[in-house]
CSV table of C-alpha atoms in Angstrom, one decimal:
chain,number,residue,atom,x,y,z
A,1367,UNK,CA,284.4,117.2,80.1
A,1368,UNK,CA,283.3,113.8,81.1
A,1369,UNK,CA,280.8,111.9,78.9
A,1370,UNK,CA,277.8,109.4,78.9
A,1371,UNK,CA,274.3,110.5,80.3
A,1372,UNK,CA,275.1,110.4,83.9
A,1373,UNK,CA,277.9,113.6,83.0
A,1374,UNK,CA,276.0,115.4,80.9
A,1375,UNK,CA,274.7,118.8,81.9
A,1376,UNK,CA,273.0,121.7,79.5
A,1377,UNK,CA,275.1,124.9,78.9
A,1378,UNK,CA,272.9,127.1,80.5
A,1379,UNK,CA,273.6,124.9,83.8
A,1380,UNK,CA,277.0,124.9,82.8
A,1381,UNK,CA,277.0,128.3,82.9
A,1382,UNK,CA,275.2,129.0,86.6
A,1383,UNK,CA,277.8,126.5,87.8
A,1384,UNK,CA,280.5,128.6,86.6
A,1385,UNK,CA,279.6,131.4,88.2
A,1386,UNK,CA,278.8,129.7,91.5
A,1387,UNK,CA,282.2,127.9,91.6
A,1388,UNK,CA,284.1,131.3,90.4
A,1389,UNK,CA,282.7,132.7,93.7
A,1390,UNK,CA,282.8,130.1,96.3
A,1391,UNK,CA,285.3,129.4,98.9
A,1392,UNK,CA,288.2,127.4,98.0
A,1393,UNK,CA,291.2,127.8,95.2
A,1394,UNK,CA,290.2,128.6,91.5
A,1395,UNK,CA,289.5,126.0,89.2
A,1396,UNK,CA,291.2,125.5,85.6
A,1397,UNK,CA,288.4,123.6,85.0
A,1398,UNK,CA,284.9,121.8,86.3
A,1399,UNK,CA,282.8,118.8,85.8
A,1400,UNK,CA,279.5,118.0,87.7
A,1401,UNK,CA,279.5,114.4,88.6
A,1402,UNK,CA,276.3,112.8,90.4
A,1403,UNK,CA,277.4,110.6,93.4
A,1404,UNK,CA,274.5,108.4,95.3
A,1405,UNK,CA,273.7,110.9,97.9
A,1406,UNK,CA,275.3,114.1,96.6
A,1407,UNK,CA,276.3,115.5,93.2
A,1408,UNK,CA,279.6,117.2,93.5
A,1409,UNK,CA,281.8,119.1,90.9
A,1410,UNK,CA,285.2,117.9,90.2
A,1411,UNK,CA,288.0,120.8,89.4
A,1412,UNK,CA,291.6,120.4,88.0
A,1413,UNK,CA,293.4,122.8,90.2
A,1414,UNK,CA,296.7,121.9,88.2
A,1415,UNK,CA,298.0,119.6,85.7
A,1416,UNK,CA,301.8,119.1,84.7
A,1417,UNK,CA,302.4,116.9,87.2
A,1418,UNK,CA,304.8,114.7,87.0
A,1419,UNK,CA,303.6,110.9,89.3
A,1420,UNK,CA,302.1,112.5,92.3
A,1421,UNK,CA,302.3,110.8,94.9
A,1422,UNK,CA,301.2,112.8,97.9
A,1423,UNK,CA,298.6,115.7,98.8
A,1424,UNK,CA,298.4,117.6,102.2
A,1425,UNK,CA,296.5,120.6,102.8
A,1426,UNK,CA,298.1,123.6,105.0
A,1427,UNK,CA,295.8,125.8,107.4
A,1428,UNK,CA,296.2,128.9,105.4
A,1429,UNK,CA,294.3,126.8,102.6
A,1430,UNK,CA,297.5,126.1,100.0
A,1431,UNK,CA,298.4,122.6,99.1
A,1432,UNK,CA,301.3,120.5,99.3
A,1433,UNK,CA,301.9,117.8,96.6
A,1434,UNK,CA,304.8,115.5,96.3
A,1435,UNK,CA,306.4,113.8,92.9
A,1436,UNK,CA,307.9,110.3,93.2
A,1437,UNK,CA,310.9,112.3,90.8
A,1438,UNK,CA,311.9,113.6,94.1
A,1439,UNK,CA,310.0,117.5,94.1
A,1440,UNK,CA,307.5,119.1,96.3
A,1441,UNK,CA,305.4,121.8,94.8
A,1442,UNK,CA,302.9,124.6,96.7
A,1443,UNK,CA,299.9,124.8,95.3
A,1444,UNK,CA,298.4,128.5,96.6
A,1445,UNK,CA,296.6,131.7,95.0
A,1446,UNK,CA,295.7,129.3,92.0
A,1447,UNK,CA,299.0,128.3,91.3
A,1448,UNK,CA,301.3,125.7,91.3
A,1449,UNK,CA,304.8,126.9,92.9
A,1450,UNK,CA,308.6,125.8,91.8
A,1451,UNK,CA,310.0,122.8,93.2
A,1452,UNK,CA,310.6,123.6,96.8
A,1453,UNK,CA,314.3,123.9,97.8
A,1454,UNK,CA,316.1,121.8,100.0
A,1455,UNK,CA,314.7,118.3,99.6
A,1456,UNK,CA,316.2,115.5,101.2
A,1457,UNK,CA,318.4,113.0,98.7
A,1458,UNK,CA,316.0,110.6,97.2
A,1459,UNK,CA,316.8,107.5,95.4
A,1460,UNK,CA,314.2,107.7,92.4
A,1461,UNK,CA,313.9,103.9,91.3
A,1462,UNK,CA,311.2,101.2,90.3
A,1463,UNK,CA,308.5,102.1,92.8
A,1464,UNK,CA,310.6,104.7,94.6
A,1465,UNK,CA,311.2,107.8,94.8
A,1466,UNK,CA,309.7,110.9,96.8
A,1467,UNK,CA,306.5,109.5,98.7
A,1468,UNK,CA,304.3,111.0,101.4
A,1469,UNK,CA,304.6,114.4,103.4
A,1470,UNK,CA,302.7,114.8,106.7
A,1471,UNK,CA,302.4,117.9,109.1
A,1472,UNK,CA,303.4,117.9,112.8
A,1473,UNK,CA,300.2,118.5,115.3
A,1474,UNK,CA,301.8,122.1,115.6
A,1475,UNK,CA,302.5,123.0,112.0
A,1476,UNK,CA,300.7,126.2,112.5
A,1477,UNK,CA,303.4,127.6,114.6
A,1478,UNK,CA,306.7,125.2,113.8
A,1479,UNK,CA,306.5,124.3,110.6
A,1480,UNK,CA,308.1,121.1,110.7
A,1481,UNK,CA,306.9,118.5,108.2
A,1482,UNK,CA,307.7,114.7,107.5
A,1483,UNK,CA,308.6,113.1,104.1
A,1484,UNK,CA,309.0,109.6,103.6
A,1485,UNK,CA,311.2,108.4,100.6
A,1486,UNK,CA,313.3,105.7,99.1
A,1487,UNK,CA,316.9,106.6,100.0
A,1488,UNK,CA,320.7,104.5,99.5
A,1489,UNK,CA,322.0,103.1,96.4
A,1490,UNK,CA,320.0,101.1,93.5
A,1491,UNK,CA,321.8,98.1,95.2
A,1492,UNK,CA,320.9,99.0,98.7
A,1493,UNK,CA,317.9,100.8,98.9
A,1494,UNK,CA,315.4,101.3,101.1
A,1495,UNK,CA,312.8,103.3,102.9
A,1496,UNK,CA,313.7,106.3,104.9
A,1497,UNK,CA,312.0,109.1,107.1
A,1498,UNK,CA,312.7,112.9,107.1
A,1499,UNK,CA,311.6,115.9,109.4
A,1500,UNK,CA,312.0,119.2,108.7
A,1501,UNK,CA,311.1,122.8,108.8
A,1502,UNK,CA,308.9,124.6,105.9
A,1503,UNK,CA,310.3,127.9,105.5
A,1504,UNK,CA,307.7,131.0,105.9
A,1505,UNK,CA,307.7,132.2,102.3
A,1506,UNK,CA,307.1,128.1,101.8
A,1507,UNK,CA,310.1,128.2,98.8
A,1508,UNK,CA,312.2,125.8,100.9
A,1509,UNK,CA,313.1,123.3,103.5
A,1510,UNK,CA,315.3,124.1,106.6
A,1511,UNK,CA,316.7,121.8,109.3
A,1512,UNK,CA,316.1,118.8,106.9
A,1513,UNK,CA,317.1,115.8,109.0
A,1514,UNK,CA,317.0,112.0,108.7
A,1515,UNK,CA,315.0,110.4,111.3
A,1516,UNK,CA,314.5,107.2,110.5
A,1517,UNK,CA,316.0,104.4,107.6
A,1518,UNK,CA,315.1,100.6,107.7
A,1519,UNK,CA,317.9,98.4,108.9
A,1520,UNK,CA,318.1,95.9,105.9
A,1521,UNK,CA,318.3,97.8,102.4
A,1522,UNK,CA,317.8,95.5,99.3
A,1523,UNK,CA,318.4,95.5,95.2
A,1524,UNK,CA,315.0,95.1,94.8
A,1525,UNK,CA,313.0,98.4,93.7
A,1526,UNK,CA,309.1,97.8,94.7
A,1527,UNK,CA,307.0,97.7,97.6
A,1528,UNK,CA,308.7,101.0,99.6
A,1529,UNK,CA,305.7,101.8,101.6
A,1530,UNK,CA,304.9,104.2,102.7
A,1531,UNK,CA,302.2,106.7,104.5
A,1532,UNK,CA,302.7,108.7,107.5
A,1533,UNK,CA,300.4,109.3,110.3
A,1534,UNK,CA,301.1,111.3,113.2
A,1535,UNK,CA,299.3,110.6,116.1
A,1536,UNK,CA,297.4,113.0,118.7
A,1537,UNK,CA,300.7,112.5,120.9
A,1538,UNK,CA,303.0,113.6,118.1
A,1539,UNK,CA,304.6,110.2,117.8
A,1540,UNK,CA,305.1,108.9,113.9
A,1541,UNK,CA,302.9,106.1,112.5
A,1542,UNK,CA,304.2,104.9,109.2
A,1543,UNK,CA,304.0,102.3,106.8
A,1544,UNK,CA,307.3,99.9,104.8
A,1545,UNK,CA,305.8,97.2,102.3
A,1546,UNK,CA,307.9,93.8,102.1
A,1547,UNK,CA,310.6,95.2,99.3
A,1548,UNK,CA,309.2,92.3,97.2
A,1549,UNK,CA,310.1,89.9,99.4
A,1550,UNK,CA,306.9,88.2,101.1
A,1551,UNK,CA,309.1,86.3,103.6
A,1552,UNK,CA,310.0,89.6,105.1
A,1553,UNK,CA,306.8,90.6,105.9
A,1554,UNK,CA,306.9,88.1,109.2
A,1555,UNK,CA,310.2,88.2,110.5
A,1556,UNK,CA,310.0,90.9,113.1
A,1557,UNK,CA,313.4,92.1,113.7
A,1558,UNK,CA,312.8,93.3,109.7
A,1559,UNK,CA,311.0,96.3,109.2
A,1560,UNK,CA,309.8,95.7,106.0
A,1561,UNK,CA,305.9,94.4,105.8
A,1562,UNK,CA,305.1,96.8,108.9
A,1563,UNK,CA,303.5,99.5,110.6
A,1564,UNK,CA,305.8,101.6,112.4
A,1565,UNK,CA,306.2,104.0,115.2
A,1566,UNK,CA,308.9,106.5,116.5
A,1567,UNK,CA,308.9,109.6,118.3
A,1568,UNK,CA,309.4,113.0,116.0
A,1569,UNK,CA,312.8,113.1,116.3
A,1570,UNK,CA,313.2,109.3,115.6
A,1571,UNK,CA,313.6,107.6,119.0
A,1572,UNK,CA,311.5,105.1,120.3
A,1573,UNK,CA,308.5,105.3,122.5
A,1574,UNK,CA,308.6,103.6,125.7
A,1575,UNK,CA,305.3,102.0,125.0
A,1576,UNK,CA,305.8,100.6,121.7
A,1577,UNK,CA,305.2,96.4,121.8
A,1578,UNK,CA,308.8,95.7,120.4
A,1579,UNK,CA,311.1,97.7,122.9
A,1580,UNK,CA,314.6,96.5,123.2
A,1581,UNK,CA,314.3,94.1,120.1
A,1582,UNK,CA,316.6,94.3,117.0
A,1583,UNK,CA,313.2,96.4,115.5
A,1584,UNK,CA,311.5,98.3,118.4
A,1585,UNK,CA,310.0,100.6,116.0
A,1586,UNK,CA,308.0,98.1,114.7
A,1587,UNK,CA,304.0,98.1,115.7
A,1588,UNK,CA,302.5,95.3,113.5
A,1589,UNK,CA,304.1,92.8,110.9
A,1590,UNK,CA,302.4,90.8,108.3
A,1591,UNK,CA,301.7,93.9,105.7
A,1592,UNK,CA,302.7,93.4,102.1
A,1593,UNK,CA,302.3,96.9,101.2
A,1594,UNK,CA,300.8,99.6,102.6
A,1595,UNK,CA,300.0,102.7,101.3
A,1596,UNK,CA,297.1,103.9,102.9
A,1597,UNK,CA,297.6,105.1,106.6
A,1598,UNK,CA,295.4,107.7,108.5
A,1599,UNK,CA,293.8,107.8,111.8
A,1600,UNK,CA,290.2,109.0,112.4
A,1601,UNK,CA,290.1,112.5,113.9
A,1602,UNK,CA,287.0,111.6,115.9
A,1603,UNK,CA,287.8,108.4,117.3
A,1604,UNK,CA,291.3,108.0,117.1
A,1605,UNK,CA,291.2,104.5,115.4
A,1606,UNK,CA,294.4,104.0,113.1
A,1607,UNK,CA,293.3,102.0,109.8
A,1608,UNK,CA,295.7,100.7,107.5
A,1609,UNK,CA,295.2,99.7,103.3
A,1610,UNK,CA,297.3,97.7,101.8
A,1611,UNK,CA,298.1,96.0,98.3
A,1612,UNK,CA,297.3,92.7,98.0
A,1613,UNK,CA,298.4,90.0,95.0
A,1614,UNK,CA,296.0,88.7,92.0
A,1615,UNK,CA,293.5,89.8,94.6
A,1616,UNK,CA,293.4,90.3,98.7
A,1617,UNK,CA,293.5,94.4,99.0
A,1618,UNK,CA,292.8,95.0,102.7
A,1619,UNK,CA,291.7,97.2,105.5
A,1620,UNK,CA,293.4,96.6,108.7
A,1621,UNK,CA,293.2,98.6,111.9
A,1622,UNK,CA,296.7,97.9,113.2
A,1623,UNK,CA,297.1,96.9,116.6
A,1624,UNK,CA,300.0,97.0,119.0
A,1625,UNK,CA,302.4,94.1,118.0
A,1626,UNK,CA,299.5,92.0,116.2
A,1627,UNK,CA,299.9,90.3,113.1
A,1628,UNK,CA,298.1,90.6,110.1
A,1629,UNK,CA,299.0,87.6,107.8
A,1630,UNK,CA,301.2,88.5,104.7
A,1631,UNK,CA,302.3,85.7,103.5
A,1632,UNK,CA,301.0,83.6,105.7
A,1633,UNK,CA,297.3,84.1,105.0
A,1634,UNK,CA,295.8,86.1,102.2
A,1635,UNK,CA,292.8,86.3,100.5
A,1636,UNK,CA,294.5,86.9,97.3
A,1637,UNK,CA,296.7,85.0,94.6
A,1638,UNK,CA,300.2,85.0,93.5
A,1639,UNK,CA,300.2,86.8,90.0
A,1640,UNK,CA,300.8,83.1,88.8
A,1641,UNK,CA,297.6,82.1,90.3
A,1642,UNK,CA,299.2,79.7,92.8
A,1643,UNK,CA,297.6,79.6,96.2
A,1644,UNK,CA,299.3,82.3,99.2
A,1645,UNK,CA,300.0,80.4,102.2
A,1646,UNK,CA,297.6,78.3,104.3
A,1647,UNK,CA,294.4,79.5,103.5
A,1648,UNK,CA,292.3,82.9,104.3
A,1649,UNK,CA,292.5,82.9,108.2
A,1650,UNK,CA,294.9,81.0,110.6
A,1651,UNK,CA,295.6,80.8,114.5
A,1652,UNK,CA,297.3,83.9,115.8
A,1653,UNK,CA,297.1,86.5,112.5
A,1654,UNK,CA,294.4,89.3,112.8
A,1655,UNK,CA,291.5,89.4,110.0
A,1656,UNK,CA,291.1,92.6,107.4
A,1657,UNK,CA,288.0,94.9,108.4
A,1658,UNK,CA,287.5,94.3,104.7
A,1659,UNK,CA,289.6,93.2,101.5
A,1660,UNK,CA,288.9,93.4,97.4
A,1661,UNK,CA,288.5,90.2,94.9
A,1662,UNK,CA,289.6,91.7,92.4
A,1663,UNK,CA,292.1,93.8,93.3
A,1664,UNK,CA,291.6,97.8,92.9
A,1665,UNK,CA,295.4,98.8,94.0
A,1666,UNK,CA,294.8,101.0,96.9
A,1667,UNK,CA,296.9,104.2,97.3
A,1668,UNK,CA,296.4,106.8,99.9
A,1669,UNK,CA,293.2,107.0,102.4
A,1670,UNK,CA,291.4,109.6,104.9
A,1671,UNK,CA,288.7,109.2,107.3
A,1672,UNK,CA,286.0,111.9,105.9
A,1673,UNK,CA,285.7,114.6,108.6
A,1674,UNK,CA,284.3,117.4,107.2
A,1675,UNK,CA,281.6,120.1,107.1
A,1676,UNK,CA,281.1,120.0,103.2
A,1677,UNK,CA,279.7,115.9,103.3
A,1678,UNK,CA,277.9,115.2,106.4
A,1679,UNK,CA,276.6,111.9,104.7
A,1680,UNK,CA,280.2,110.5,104.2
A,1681,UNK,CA,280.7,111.4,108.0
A,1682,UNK,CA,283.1,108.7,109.2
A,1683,UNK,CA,283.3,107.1,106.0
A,1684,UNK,CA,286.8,105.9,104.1
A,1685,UNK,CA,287.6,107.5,101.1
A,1686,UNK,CA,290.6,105.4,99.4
A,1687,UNK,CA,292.8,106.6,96.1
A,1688,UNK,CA,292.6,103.6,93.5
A,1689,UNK,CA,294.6,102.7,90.6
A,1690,UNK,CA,293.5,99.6,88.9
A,1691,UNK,CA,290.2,101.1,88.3
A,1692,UNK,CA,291.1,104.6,88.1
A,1693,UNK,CA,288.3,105.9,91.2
A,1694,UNK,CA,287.6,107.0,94.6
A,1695,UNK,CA,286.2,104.2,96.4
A,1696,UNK,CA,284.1,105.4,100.1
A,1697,UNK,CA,283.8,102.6,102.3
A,1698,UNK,CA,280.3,103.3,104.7
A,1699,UNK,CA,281.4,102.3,108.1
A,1700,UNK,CA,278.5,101.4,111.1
A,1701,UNK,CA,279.1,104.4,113.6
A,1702,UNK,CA,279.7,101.6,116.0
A,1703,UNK,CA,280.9,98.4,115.0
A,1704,UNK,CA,283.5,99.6,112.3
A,1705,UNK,CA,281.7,96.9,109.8
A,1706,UNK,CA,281.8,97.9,106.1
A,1707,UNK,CA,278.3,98.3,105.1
A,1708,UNK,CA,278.8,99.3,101.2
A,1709,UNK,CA,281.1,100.9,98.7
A,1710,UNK,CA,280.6,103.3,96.4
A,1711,UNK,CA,282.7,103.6,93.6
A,1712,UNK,CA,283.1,107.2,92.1
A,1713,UNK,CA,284.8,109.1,89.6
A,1714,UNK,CA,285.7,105.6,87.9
A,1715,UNK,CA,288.0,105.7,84.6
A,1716,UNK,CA,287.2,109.3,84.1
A,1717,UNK,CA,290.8,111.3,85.6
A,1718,UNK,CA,293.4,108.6,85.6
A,1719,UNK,CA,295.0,106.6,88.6
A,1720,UNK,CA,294.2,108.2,91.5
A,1721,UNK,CA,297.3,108.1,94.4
A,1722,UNK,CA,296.1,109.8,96.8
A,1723,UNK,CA,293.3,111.6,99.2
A,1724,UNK,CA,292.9,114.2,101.3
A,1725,UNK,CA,290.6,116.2,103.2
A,1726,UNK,CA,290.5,120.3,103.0
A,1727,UNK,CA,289.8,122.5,106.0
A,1728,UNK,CA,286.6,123.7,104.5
A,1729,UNK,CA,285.8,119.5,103.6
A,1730,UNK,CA,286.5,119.4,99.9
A,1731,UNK,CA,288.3,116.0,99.1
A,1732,UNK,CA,291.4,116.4,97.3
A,1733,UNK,CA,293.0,113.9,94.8
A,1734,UNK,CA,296.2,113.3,92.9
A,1735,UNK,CA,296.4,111.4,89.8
A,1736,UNK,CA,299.3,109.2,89.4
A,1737,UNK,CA,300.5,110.0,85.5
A,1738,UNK,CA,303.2,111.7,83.7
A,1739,UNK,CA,301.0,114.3,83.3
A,1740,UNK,CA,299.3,114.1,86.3
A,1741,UNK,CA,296.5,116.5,88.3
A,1742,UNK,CA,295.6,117.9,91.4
A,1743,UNK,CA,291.7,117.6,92.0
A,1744,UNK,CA,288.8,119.1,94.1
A,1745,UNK,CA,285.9,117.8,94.7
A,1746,UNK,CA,283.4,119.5,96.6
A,1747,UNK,CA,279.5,119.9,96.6
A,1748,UNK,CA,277.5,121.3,94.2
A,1749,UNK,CA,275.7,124.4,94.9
A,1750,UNK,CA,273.2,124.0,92.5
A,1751,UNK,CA,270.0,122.0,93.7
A,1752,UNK,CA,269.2,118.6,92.3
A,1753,UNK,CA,265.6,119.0,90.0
């Protein structure tokens, strides 16, 4: 249970809240805290612990859970419990910063059950990042048809900055992220794929419309990333924003753009870890500006746009995962303009590093904490009026 006034709660309201969680919608809890946010209190459950570095949650329409491990697993998180590694997985190089990273859904899950993985894949001395489709079996214990659809073209010794989200479009074709591989310099030379947003189609060919056809890279959509791994598209809108780690500093959001660049090394509004000046300064001739970028740095993992039933007031808002400060950060966007109008900062230092966010059906948020031991969360809204 979480302490300090703010977390407290008496037992008898303990005990109503109980009961009221026991019976609403939504997987059983191993356990609950109510946690006050600045327009709604919300209770936080541990849906499963024993985890071991998550690294990525999706939801499935029947209301289980998928949830990655950078060791290379997947588990299924239904009926209140968490499953056996699913069977199947694609060979993953587990080193450094790699290992097993995101999973994604196709549009038509529901009926072909195909997924995407992204993962670090080669040798320790030639690594790099790699993408995988396949198809979820139906008693969800295993993957079939498990095929490589993607690998960048310059693997490297170096065992950081992998990347890498997945967002699949409204057309089916594959948005995903690499970071530079440690490497700034890499991060604007575009026949690299590293330091980029990318697209392919879902079985890994190109679409005729991406801004780099018939280059030595035609995957690649925008350069000048150091390392992404945020990457989600609004469901309303259909604006693709992108989060990335910065230095000592200089954490942005981007909304990507066909064959723009967005500055890494170039421009920054961060510091090497040294404390030497990046680049030329904070804005340049030719690279794109961040929506909006931390100083200091909070580590940003993964990201949704809040669509949901269950928080009307964070309609269109950005939640994004956090590290550094262990906390769920929601970024209020104007309706209109896209501008940042505030952050809120929630669940801070109380659950670990949190990885990774997603959004249920029913509009619970779900998080996974990056630990050796690490959780799956809920968080939905209280049922229990505020005095």
């Amino acid at each position: 249970m979480l302490h300090g006034p703010l977390f407290r709660c008496c037992l008898s309201r303990l005990a109503v809240l109980g009961a009221l969680v026991a019976s609403a919608a939504g997987p059983p809890a191993t356990a609950a805290d109510v946690v006050p946010t600045q327009e709604v209190e919300v209770i936080v459950e541990k849906l499963a612990g024993g985890l071991s570095h998550p690294w990525s949650v999706e939801p499935l329409p029947d209301g289980s859970i998928l949830v990655t491990e950078r060791s290379g697993e997947m588990h299924l998180f239904r009926d209140g419990k968490l499953s056996k590694p699913i069977a199947g997985m694609p060979e993953v190089l587990v080193e450094g910063q790699g290992g097993l990273l995101d999973v994604a859904l196709a549009n038509d899950f529901a009926s072909s059950r195909v997924i995407f993985l992204s993962y670090s894949a080669g040798t320790p001395a030639a690594a790099g990042t790699a993408i995988a489709r396949a198809t979820l079996s139906a008693d969800m214990t295993s993957l079939q048809q498990v095929t490589e659809i993607f690998r960048m073209n310059r693997p490297s010794a170096t065992h950081r900055h992998f990347g890498s989200r997945i967002a699949v479009a409204t057309d089916g074709t594959l948005f995903f992220s690499i970071g530079d591989r440690g490497k700034d310099e890499r991060a604007q030379d575009w026949s690299d794929h590293a330091g980029a947003v990318l697209r392919i189609n879902p079985d890994g060919s190109i679409p005729p419309d991406n801004p780099r056809v018939g280059s030595d890279a035609p995957e690649v959509w925008s350069k000048g990333h150091r390392n992404p791994q945020g990457l989600a598209f609004d469901s309303e809108t259909g604006e693709l924003f992108e989060i990335e780690h910065g230095a000592r500093g200089g954490d942005e959001v981007n909304l990507p753009r066909a064959g723009a660049n967005y500055g890494w090394p170039t421009i920054s509004y961060g510091r090497h870890y040294s404390g030497a000046e990046i680049g030329i300064g904070t804005a340049a001739d030719g690279y794109e500006q961040p929506i909006h970028y931390w100083d200091p740095s909070i580590a940003p993992g993964g990201m949704a746009v809040y669509r949901g039933r269950m928080f009307p007031e964070w309609n269109g808002d950005l939640l994004v995962a956090a590290l550094k400060f262990q906390l769920l950060a929601r970024l209020h966007l104007d309706a209109e303009t896209r501008e940042v109008l505030g952050e809120e900062r929630i669940l801070k230092g109380h659950y670990g590093r949190i990885r990774d966010v997603g959004v249920d059906a029913d509009g619970a948020v779900l998080v996974v904490t990056d630990e050796e031991d690490g959780a799956l969360l809920r968080i939905s809204r209280s049922p229990v009026a505020e005095n």
